[in-house]
Tab-separated table of N, CA and C in Angstrom:
chain	number	residue	atom	x	y	z
A	180	MET	N	5.173	-3.761	6.896
A	180	MET	CA	4.006	-3.078	7.421
A	180	MET	C	4.079	-3.090	8.930
A	181	THR	N	3.715	-2.001	9.528
A	181	THR	CA	3.724	-1.923	10.974
A	181	THR	C	2.613	-2.791	11.559
A	182	ALA	N	2.840	-3.383	12.711
A	182	ALA	CA	1.834	-4.213	13.355
A	182	ALA	C	0.927	-3.394	14.256
A	183	ASP	N	1.287	-2.147	14.541
A	183	ASP	CA	0.457	-1.267	15.351
A	183	ASP	C	-0.246	-0.289	14.433
A	184	PHE	N	-1.572	-0.362	14.414
A	184	PHE	CA	-2.345	0.490	13.514
A	184	PHE	C	-2.870	1.682	14.298
A	185	ILE	N	-2.080	2.741	14.347
A	185	ILE	CA	-2.393	3.945	15.086
A	185	ILE	C	-2.810	5.017	14.081
A	186	PRO	N	-4.016	5.576	14.220
A	186	PRO	CA	-4.440	6.612	13.286
A	186	PRO	C	-3.401	7.727	13.166
A	187	GLY	N	-3.094	8.083	11.927
A	187	GLY	CA	-2.116	9.109	11.629
A	187	GLY	C	-0.720	8.573	11.374
A	188	GLN	N	-0.495	7.295	11.663
A	188	GLN	CA	0.818	6.694	11.488
A	188	GLN	C	0.994	6.159	10.063
A	189	ILE	N	2.218	6.321	9.531
A	189	ILE	CA	2.544	5.718	8.242
A	189	ILE	C	2.611	4.211	8.454
A	190	THR	N	1.808	3.491	7.684
A	190	THR	CA	1.647	2.059	7.870
A	190	THR	C	2.385	1.233	6.826
A	191	TRP	N	2.506	1.752	5.613
A	191	TRP	CA	3.065	0.952	4.520
A	191	TRP	C	3.508	1.885	3.402
A	192	ASN	N	4.406	1.401	2.547
A	192	ASN	CA	4.839	2.105	1.342
A	192	ASN	C	4.893	1.104	0.211
A	193	ASP	N	4.379	1.500	-0.950
A	193	ASP	CA	4.585	0.651	-2.107
A	193	ASP	C	4.625	1.479	-3.378
A	194	LEU	N	5.067	0.815	-4.416
A	194	LEU	CA	5.232	1.426	-5.728
A	194	LEU	C	4.488	0.563	-6.720
A	195	THR	N	3.604	1.155	-7.499
A	195	THR	CA	2.850	0.429	-8.517
A	195	THR	C	3.276	0.956	-9.876
A	196	VAL	N	3.797	0.043	-10.715
A	196	VAL	CA	4.360	0.414	-12.013
A	196	VAL	C	3.992	-0.625	-13.069
A	197	SER	N	4.214	-0.272	-14.326
A	197	SER	CA	3.879	-1.200	-15.407
A	197	SER	C	4.841	-2.378	-15.484
A	198	ASP	N	6.088	-2.207	-15.055
A	198	ASP	CA	7.085	-3.272	-15.134
A	198	ASP	C	7.736	-3.476	-13.766
A	199	ALA	N	7.045	-4.211	-12.912
A	199	ALA	CA	7.524	-4.409	-11.546
A	199	ALA	C	8.846	-5.168	-11.496
A	200	GLU	N	9.080	-6.082	-12.454
A	200	GLU	CA	10.323	-6.852	-12.418
A	200	GLU	C	11.556	-5.960	-12.561
A	201	SER	N	11.534	-5.068	-13.553
A	201	SER	CA	12.722	-4.233	-13.759
A	201	SER	C	12.887	-3.215	-12.635
A	202	VAL	N	11.786	-2.690	-12.128
A	202	VAL	CA	11.875	-1.722	-11.036
A	202	VAL	C	12.342	-2.412	-9.762
A	203	ARG	N	11.883	-3.636	-9.534
A	203	ARG	CA	12.362	-4.413	-8.390
A	203	ARG	C	13.871	-4.580	-8.482
A	204	SER	N	14.358	-4.957	-9.649
A	204	SER	CA	15.808	-5.131	-9.845
A	204	SER	C	16.558	-3.823	-9.634
A	205	PHE	N	15.970	-2.708	-10.087
A	205	PHE	CA	16.573	-1.390	-9.908
A	205	PHE	C	16.811	-1.111	-8.420
A	206	TYR	N	15.780	-1.294	-7.599
A	206	TYR	CA	15.913	-1.002	-6.166
A	206	TYR	C	16.793	-2.012	-5.451
A	207	GLU	N	16.819	-3.253	-5.920
A	207	GLU	CA	17.755	-4.220	-5.349
A	207	GLU	C	19.188	-3.750	-5.570
A	208	SER	N	19.470	-3.229	-6.759
A	208	SER	CA	20.820	-2.782	-7.098
A	208	SER	C	21.168	-1.462	-6.415
A	209	VAL	N	20.270	-0.504	-6.450
A	209	VAL	CA	20.549	0.835	-5.932
A	209	VAL	C	20.585	0.861	-4.401
A	210	ILE	N	19.598	0.238	-3.753
A	210	ILE	CA	19.461	0.329	-2.300
A	210	ILE	C	20.050	-0.877	-1.581
A	211	GLY	N	20.045	-2.029	-2.258
A	211	GLY	CA	20.504	-3.241	-1.604
A	211	GLY	C	19.383	-4.066	-1.013
A	212	TRP	N	18.121	-3.687	-1.332
A	212	TRP	CA	16.994	-4.494	-0.888
A	212	TRP	C	17.050	-5.862	-1.551
A	213	THR	N	16.471	-6.848	-0.899
A	213	THR	CA	16.201	-8.136	-1.522
A	213	THR	C	14.694	-8.213	-1.711
A	214	SER	N	14.234	-9.202	-2.463
A	214	SER	CA	12.806	-9.283	-2.729
A	214	SER	C	12.300	-10.705	-2.608
A	215	SER	N	11.023	-10.794	-2.402
A	215	SER	CA	10.329	-12.065	-2.351
A	215	SER	C	9.052	-11.919	-3.168
A	216	PRO	N	8.793	-12.852	-4.099
A	216	PRO	CA	7.588	-12.731	-4.919
A	216	PRO	C	6.312	-12.946	-4.099
A	217	VAL	N	5.284	-12.192	-4.482
A	217	VAL	CA	3.946	-12.342	-3.905
A	217	VAL	C	3.047	-12.784	-5.050
A	218	ASP	N	2.562	-14.007	-5.013
A	218	ASP	CA	1.768	-14.578	-6.095
A	218	ASP	C	0.439	-13.840	-6.245
A	219	MET	N	0.216	-13.306	-7.429
A	219	MET	CA	-1.019	-12.594	-7.724
A	219	MET	C	-1.852	-13.336	-8.765
A	220	GLY	N	-1.568	-14.602	-8.960
A	220	GLY	CA	-2.287	-15.392	-9.958
A	220	GLY	C	-1.430	-15.602	-11.178
A	221	ASP	N	-1.610	-14.751	-12.193
A	221	ASP	CA	-0.834	-14.895	-13.438
A	221	ASP	C	0.432	-14.036	-13.464
A	222	TYR	N	0.769	-13.413	-12.353
A	222	TYR	CA	2.003	-12.627	-12.233
A	222	TYR	C	2.362	-12.527	-10.762
A	223	SER	N	3.513	-11.958	-10.470
A	223	SER	CA	3.939	-11.754	-9.083
A	223	SER	C	4.243	-10.289	-8.836
A	224	ASP	N	3.806	-9.795	-7.685
A	224	ASP	CA	4.281	-8.535	-7.147
A	224	ASP	C	5.431	-8.903	-6.209
A	225	TYR	N	6.036	-7.915	-5.554
A	225	TYR	CA	7.217	-8.195	-4.756
A	225	TYR	C	7.186	-7.495	-3.409
A	226	SER	N	7.531	-8.245	-2.363
A	226	SER	CA	7.828	-7.658	-1.063
A	226	SER	C	9.313	-7.330	-1.072
A	227	MET	N	9.660	-6.119	-0.669
A	227	MET	CA	11.054	-5.681	-0.642
A	227	MET	C	11.527	-5.698	0.806
A	228	MET	N	12.738	-6.260	1.010
A	228	MET	CA	13.247	-6.445	2.368
A	228	MET	C	14.572	-5.741	2.576
A	229	ASP	N	14.770	-5.253	3.805
A	229	ASP	CA	16.033	-4.606	4.164
A	229	ASP	C	17.093	-5.668	4.454
A	230	ALA	N	18.273	-5.228	4.860
A	230	ALA	CA	19.394	-6.142	5.090
A	230	ALA	C	19.123	-7.140	6.212
A	231	ALA	N	18.218	-6.801	7.126
A	231	ALA	CA	17.881	-7.716	8.216
A	231	ALA	C	16.745	-8.668	7.845
A	232	GLY	N	16.214	-8.546	6.621
A	232	GLY	CA	15.129	-9.419	6.182
A	232	GLY	C	13.744	-8.914	6.527
A	233	ASN	N	13.640	-7.676	7.011
A	233	ASN	CA	12.342	-7.088	7.333
A	233	ASN	C	11.672	-6.583	6.055
A	234	VAL	N	10.400	-6.912	5.867
A	234	VAL	CA	9.662	-6.387	4.727
A	234	VAL	C	9.415	-4.908	4.982
A	235	VAL	N	9.881	-4.057	4.046
A	235	VAL	CA	9.795	-2.613	4.243
A	235	VAL	C	8.942	-1.912	3.195
A	236	ALA	N	8.646	-2.588	2.087
A	236	ALA	CA	7.872	-1.944	1.029
A	236	ALA	C	7.407	-2.993	0.035
A	237	GLY	N	6.579	-2.560	-0.885
A	237	GLY	CA	6.125	-3.438	-1.951
A	237	GLY	C	6.367	-2.794	-3.305
A	238	VAL	N	6.636	-3.623	-4.300
A	238	VAL	CA	6.702	-3.176	-5.692
A	238	VAL	C	5.658	-4.001	-6.438
A	239	CYS	N	4.684	-3.311	-7.004
A	239	CYS	CA	3.508	-3.966	-7.568
A	239	CYS	C	3.309	-3.609	-9.039
A	240	HIS	N	2.655	-4.527	-9.761
A	240	HIS	CA	2.272	-4.260	-11.140
A	240	HIS	C	1.013	-3.387	-11.179
A	241	ALA	N	0.935	-2.542	-12.150
A	241	ALA	CA	-0.251	-1.708	-12.359
A	241	ALA	C	-1.279	-2.530	-13.133
A	242	LYS	N	-1.824	-3.543	-12.457
A	242	LYS	CA	-2.808	-4.435	-13.058
A	242	LYS	C	-3.999	-4.572	-12.122
A	243	GLY	N	-5.126	-4.993	-12.672
A	243	GLY	CA	-6.314	-5.230	-11.856
A	243	GLY	C	-6.714	-3.981	-11.094
A	244	GLU	N	-6.976	-4.155	-9.799
A	244	GLU	CA	-7.391	-3.025	-8.965
A	244	GLU	C	-6.328	-1.946	-8.855
A	245	ASN	N	-5.076	-2.288	-9.106
A	245	ASN	CA	-3.989	-1.308	-9.018
A	245	ASN	C	-3.766	-0.537	-10.312
A	246	ALA	N	-4.501	-0.832	-11.358
A	246	ALA	CA	-4.287	-0.189	-12.658
A	246	ALA	C	-4.494	1.324	-12.606
A	247	ARG	N	-5.290	1.809	-11.677
A	247	ARG	CA	-5.580	3.255	-11.592
A	247	ARG	C	-4.553	4.024	-10.764
A	248	LEU	N	-3.646	3.302	-10.109
A	248	LEU	CA	-2.711	3.982	-9.214
A	248	LEU	C	-1.571	4.641	-9.987
A	249	PRO	N	-1.120	5.789	-9.523
A	249	PRO	CA	-0.025	6.484	-10.218
A	249	PRO	C	1.311	5.777	-9.995
A	250	PRO	N	2.249	5.903	-10.942
A	250	PRO	CA	3.575	5.292	-10.778
A	250	PRO	C	4.458	6.151	-9.866
A	251	ALA	N	4.176	6.073	-8.576
A	251	ALA	CA	4.906	6.859	-7.583
A	251	ALA	C	4.954	6.057	-6.296
A	252	TRP	N	5.980	6.321	-5.466
A	252	TRP	CA	5.986	5.681	-4.153
A	252	TRP	C	4.781	6.188	-3.403
A	253	LEU	N	3.963	5.273	-2.936
A	253	LEU	CA	2.699	5.606	-2.289
A	253	LEU	C	2.793	5.270	-0.805
A	254	MET	N	2.589	6.282	0.021
A	254	MET	CA	2.624	6.126	1.465
A	254	MET	C	1.197	5.863	1.946
A	255	TYR	N	1.030	4.837	2.781
A	255	TYR	CA	-0.269	4.500	3.372
A	255	TYR	C	-0.281	5.004	4.816
A	256	VAL	N	-1.333	5.753	5.166
A	256	VAL	CA	-1.481	6.288	6.513
A	256	VAL	C	-2.738	5.680	7.140
A	257	THR	N	-2.599	5.152	8.350
A	257	THR	CA	-3.738	4.558	9.056
A	257	THR	C	-4.730	5.636	9.451
A	258	VAL	N	-6.009	5.360	9.216
A	258	VAL	CA	-7.092	6.239	9.638
A	258	VAL	C	-8.127	5.415	10.400
A	259	ALA	N	-8.873	6.077	11.271
A	259	ALA	CA	-9.888	5.384	12.064
A	259	ALA	C	-11.148	5.106	11.250
A	260	ASP	N	-11.506	6.008	10.339
A	260	ASP	CA	-12.740	5.867	9.558
A	260	ASP	C	-12.476	6.354	8.134
A	261	ILE	N	-12.246	5.417	7.236
A	261	ILE	CA	-11.867	5.782	5.875
A	261	ILE	C	-12.983	6.527	5.147
A	262	THR	N	-14.228	6.169	5.405
A	262	THR	CA	-15.359	6.843	4.755
A	262	THR	C	-15.407	8.309	5.152
A	263	GLU	N	-15.207	8.569	6.425
A	263	GLU	CA	-15.192	9.950	6.918
A	263	GLU	C	-14.018	10.732	6.331
A	264	CYS	N	-12.847	10.107	6.271
A	264	CYS	CA	-11.664	10.783	5.718
A	264	CYS	C	-11.841	11.102	4.233
A	265	VAL	N	-12.425	10.193	3.480
A	265	VAL	CA	-12.675	10.443	2.057
A	265	VAL	C	-13.653	11.602	1.898
A	266	ALA	N	-14.690	11.635	2.710
A	266	ALA	CA	-15.656	12.747	2.647
A	266	ALA	C	-14.984	14.074	2.958
A	267	ARG	N	-14.103	14.102	3.971
A	267	ARG	CA	-13.379	15.338	4.307
A	267	ARG	C	-12.424	15.734	3.189
A	268	CYS	N	-11.791	14.749	2.559
A	268	CYS	CA	-10.901	15.020	1.428
A	268	CYS	C	-11.667	15.755	0.334
A	269	LEU	N	-12.808	15.206	-0.038
A	269	LEU	CA	-13.613	15.821	-1.098
A	269	LEU	C	-14.100	17.211	-0.698
A	270	ALA	N	-14.525	17.373	0.544
A	270	ALA	CA	-14.998	18.667	1.029
A	270	ALA	C	-13.895	19.721	1.031
A	271	MET	N	-12.657	19.286	1.192
A	271	MET	CA	-11.529	20.209	1.243
A	271	MET	C	-10.889	20.441	-0.125
A	272	GLY	N	-11.519	19.942	-1.200
A	272	GLY	CA	-11.021	20.197	-2.540
A	272	GLY	C	-10.118	19.115	-3.104
A	273	GLY	N	-9.974	17.998	-2.390
A	273	GLY	CA	-9.189	16.873	-2.905
A	273	GLY	C	-10.030	15.993	-3.812
A	274	THR	N	-9.396	14.983	-4.366
A	274	THR	CA	-10.106	14.020	-5.201
A	274	THR	C	-9.742	12.607	-4.746
A	275	VAL	N	-10.561	11.668	-5.169
A	275	VAL	CA	-10.321	10.262	-4.865
A	275	VAL	C	-9.899	9.576	-6.145
A	276	ILE	N	-8.717	8.977	-6.129
A	276	ILE	CA	-8.195	8.265	-7.294
A	276	ILE	C	-8.700	6.828	-7.316
A	277	ASP	N	-8.809	6.211	-6.135
A	277	ASP	CA	-9.188	4.813	-6.039
A	277	ASP	C	-9.832	4.557	-4.686
A	278	GLY	N	-10.902	3.738	-4.696
A	278	GLY	CA	-11.534	3.319	-3.458
A	278	GLY	C	-12.553	4.310	-2.938
A	279	PRO	N	-12.911	4.091	-1.673
A	279	PRO	CA	-12.446	3.041	-0.772
A	279	PRO	C	-12.831	1.657	-1.296
A	280	ARG	N	-11.926	0.714	-1.029
A	280	ARG	CA	-12.153	-0.668	-1.440
A	280	ARG	C	-11.479	-1.613	-0.458
A	281	PRO	N	-11.962	-2.867	-0.424
A	281	PRO	CA	-11.329	-3.840	0.459
A	281	PRO	C	-9.923	-4.189	-0.021
A	282	ALA	N	-9.063	-4.471	0.935
A	282	ALA	CA	-7.699	-4.938	0.649
A	282	ALA	C	-7.327	-5.870	1.790
A	283	GLY	N	-7.548	-7.152	1.599
A	283	GLY	CA	-7.312	-8.092	2.684
A	283	GLY	C	-8.272	-7.820	3.819
A	284	GLU	N	-7.742	-7.682	5.034
A	284	GLU	CA	-8.570	-7.388	6.205
A	284	GLU	C	-8.575	-5.895	6.502
A	285	ALA	N	-8.612	-5.106	5.461
A	285	ALA	CA	-8.580	-3.650	5.612
A	285	ALA	C	-9.368	-3.011	4.482
A	286	LYS	N	-9.413	-1.694	4.515
A	286	LYS	CA	-9.956	-0.899	3.412
A	286	LYS	C	-8.891	0.119	3.065
A	287	ILE	N	-8.768	0.412	1.763
A	287	ILE	CA	-7.839	1.446	1.331
A	287	ILE	C	-8.542	2.409	0.385
A	288	ALA	N	-8.010	3.605	0.314
A	288	ALA	CA	-8.425	4.612	-0.660
A	288	ALA	C	-7.188	5.420	-1.003
A	289	VAL	N	-7.100	5.848	-2.243
A	289	VAL	CA	-5.993	6.698	-2.666
A	289	VAL	C	-6.589	8.055	-3.002
A	290	ILE	N	-6.047	9.083	-2.359
A	290	ILE	CA	-6.569	10.440	-2.541
A	290	ILE	C	-5.485	11.339	-3.121
A	291	LYS	N	-5.942	12.449	-3.705
A	291	LYS	CA	-5.042	13.480	-4.202
A	291	LYS	C	-5.455	14.790	-3.534
A	292	ASP	N	-4.493	15.478	-2.930
A	292	ASP	CA	-4.810	16.735	-2.264
A	292	ASP	C	-4.983	17.849	-3.298
A	293	PRO	N	-5.422	19.046	-2.878
A	293	PRO	CA	-5.698	20.115	-3.836
A	293	PRO	C	-4.502	20.560	-4.690
A	294	VAL	N	-3.264	20.281	-4.259
A	294	VAL	CA	-2.107	20.659	-5.078
A	294	VAL	C	-1.550	19.496	-5.889
A	295	GLY	N	-2.169	18.308	-5.767
A	295	GLY	CA	-1.800	17.189	-6.610
A	295	GLY	C	-0.992	16.077	-5.958
A	296	ALA	N	-0.633	16.225	-4.674
A	296	ALA	CA	0.107	15.158	-3.991
A	296	ALA	C	-0.828	13.992	-3.692
A	297	VAL	N	-0.301	12.769	-3.819
A	297	VAL	CA	-1.100	11.559	-3.662
A	297	VAL	C	-0.725	10.857	-2.365
A	298	LEU	N	-1.729	10.299	-1.691
A	298	LEU	CA	-1.563	9.596	-0.431
A	298	LEU	C	-2.592	8.482	-0.357
A	299	ALA	N	-2.241	7.360	0.264
A	299	ALA	CA	-3.205	6.276	0.473
A	299	ALA	C	-3.673	6.290	1.922
A	300	LEU	N	-4.959	6.059	2.096
A	300	LEU	CA	-5.554	5.934	3.424
A	300	LEU	C	-5.759	4.454	3.694
A	301	TYR	N	-5.538	4.032	4.927
A	301	TYR	CA	-5.600	2.623	5.293
A	301	TYR	C	-6.397	2.481	6.584
A	302	GLU	N	-7.509	1.763	6.520
A	302	GLU	CA	-8.315	1.503	7.713
A	302	GLU	C	-8.274	0.015	8.018
A	303	SER	N	-7.692	-0.327	9.152
A	303	SER	CA	-7.628	-1.720	9.569
A	303	SER	C	-8.962	-2.124	10.161
A	304	GLU	N	-9.424	-3.313	9.801
A	304	GLU	CA	-10.647	-3.845	10.402
A	304	GLU	C	-10.345	-4.624	11.662
A	305	LEU	N	-9.078	-4.656	12.045
A	305	LEU	CA	-8.677	-5.369	13.242
A	305	LEU	C	-8.614	-4.411	14.421
A	306	ILE	N	-8.998	-4.873	15.573
A	306	ILE	CA	-8.946	-4.046	16.777
A	306	ILE	C	-7.484	-3.828	17.147
A	307	PRO	N	-7.064	-2.579	17.347
A	307	PRO	CA	-5.658	-2.318	17.676
A	307	PRO	C	-5.306	-2.766	19.085
A	308	ASP	N	-4.990	-4.067	19.213
A	308	ASP	CA	-4.667	-4.603	20.517
A	308	ASP	C	-3.188	-4.952	20.657
A	309	GLY	N	-2.411	-4.686	19.583
A	309	GLY	CA	-0.984	-4.958	19.621
A	309	GLY	C	-0.629	-6.439	19.531
A	310	ASP	N	-1.627	-7.320	19.423
A	310	ASP	CA	-1.384	-8.755	19.411
A	310	ASP	C	-2.030	-9.384	18.178
A	311	ARG	N	-1.577	-8.961	17.007
A	311	ARG	CA	-2.154	-9.485	15.774
A	311	ARG	C	-1.123	-9.396	14.669
A	312	THR	N	-1.367	-10.097	13.618
A	312	THR	CA	-0.455	-10.053	12.482
A	312	THR	C	-0.929	-8.975	11.529
A	313	PRO	N	-0.010	-8.343	10.797
A	313	PRO	CA	-0.399	-7.316	9.835
A	313	PRO	C	-1.299	-7.904	8.753
A	314	PRO	N	-2.318	-7.177	8.323
A	314	PRO	CA	-3.199	-7.684	7.276
A	314	PRO	C	-2.521	-7.630	5.916
A	315	ASP	N	-3.072	-8.383	4.997
A	315	ASP	CA	-2.611	-8.443	3.616
A	315	ASP	C	-3.112	-7.202	2.881
A	316	VAL	N	-2.237	-6.434	2.264
A	316	VAL	CA	-2.666	-5.268	1.498
A	316	VAL	C	-2.513	-5.490	0.004
A	317	SER	N	-2.309	-6.740	-0.396
A	317	SER	CA	-2.099	-7.013	-1.813
A	317	SER	C	-3.375	-6.871	-2.619
A	318	GLY	N	-4.538	-6.883	-1.938
A	318	GLY	CA	-5.786	-6.753	-2.660
A	318	GLY	C	-6.402	-8.081	-3.048
A	319	ASP	N	-5.659	-9.195	-2.832
A	319	ASP	CA	-6.200	-10.475	-3.253
A	319	ASP	C	-6.990	-11.156	-2.136
A	320	GLY	N	-7.020	-10.554	-0.936
A	320	GLY	CA	-7.829	-11.059	0.144
A	320	GLY	C	-7.307	-12.311	0.818
A	321	GLU	N	-6.089	-12.729	0.515
A	321	GLU	CA	-5.556	-13.961	1.108
A	321	GLU	C	-4.543	-13.661	2.173
């Protein structure tokens, strides 16, 4: 996840699927990513890392709050006001798949545009001062 939360910038990417373990292994084999488990209580999601050890994406189970998300790579874009963006989405003929809801120190919403493409909106509750750690987007608030 990027540490600079600039409205309009792609902030994060993740994939939510029914079988995160096998999909994690698939991307480890195909791309060469490594993974680190993220404890979600009774299961683990995964942070995916590039060859330098940088976390570049997440592979998550379609459980709990993520159960409504489509099985597709989901791009998160930083917005200044998620409530306003959701209202504009609906006014422009889009739909809301999930949220807005809290996710760590942020709010997220997943929208679908009028032709069916899906995108996640991400509003950081942290002041963009360039001197902070990225918030947790796992949804567990830790």
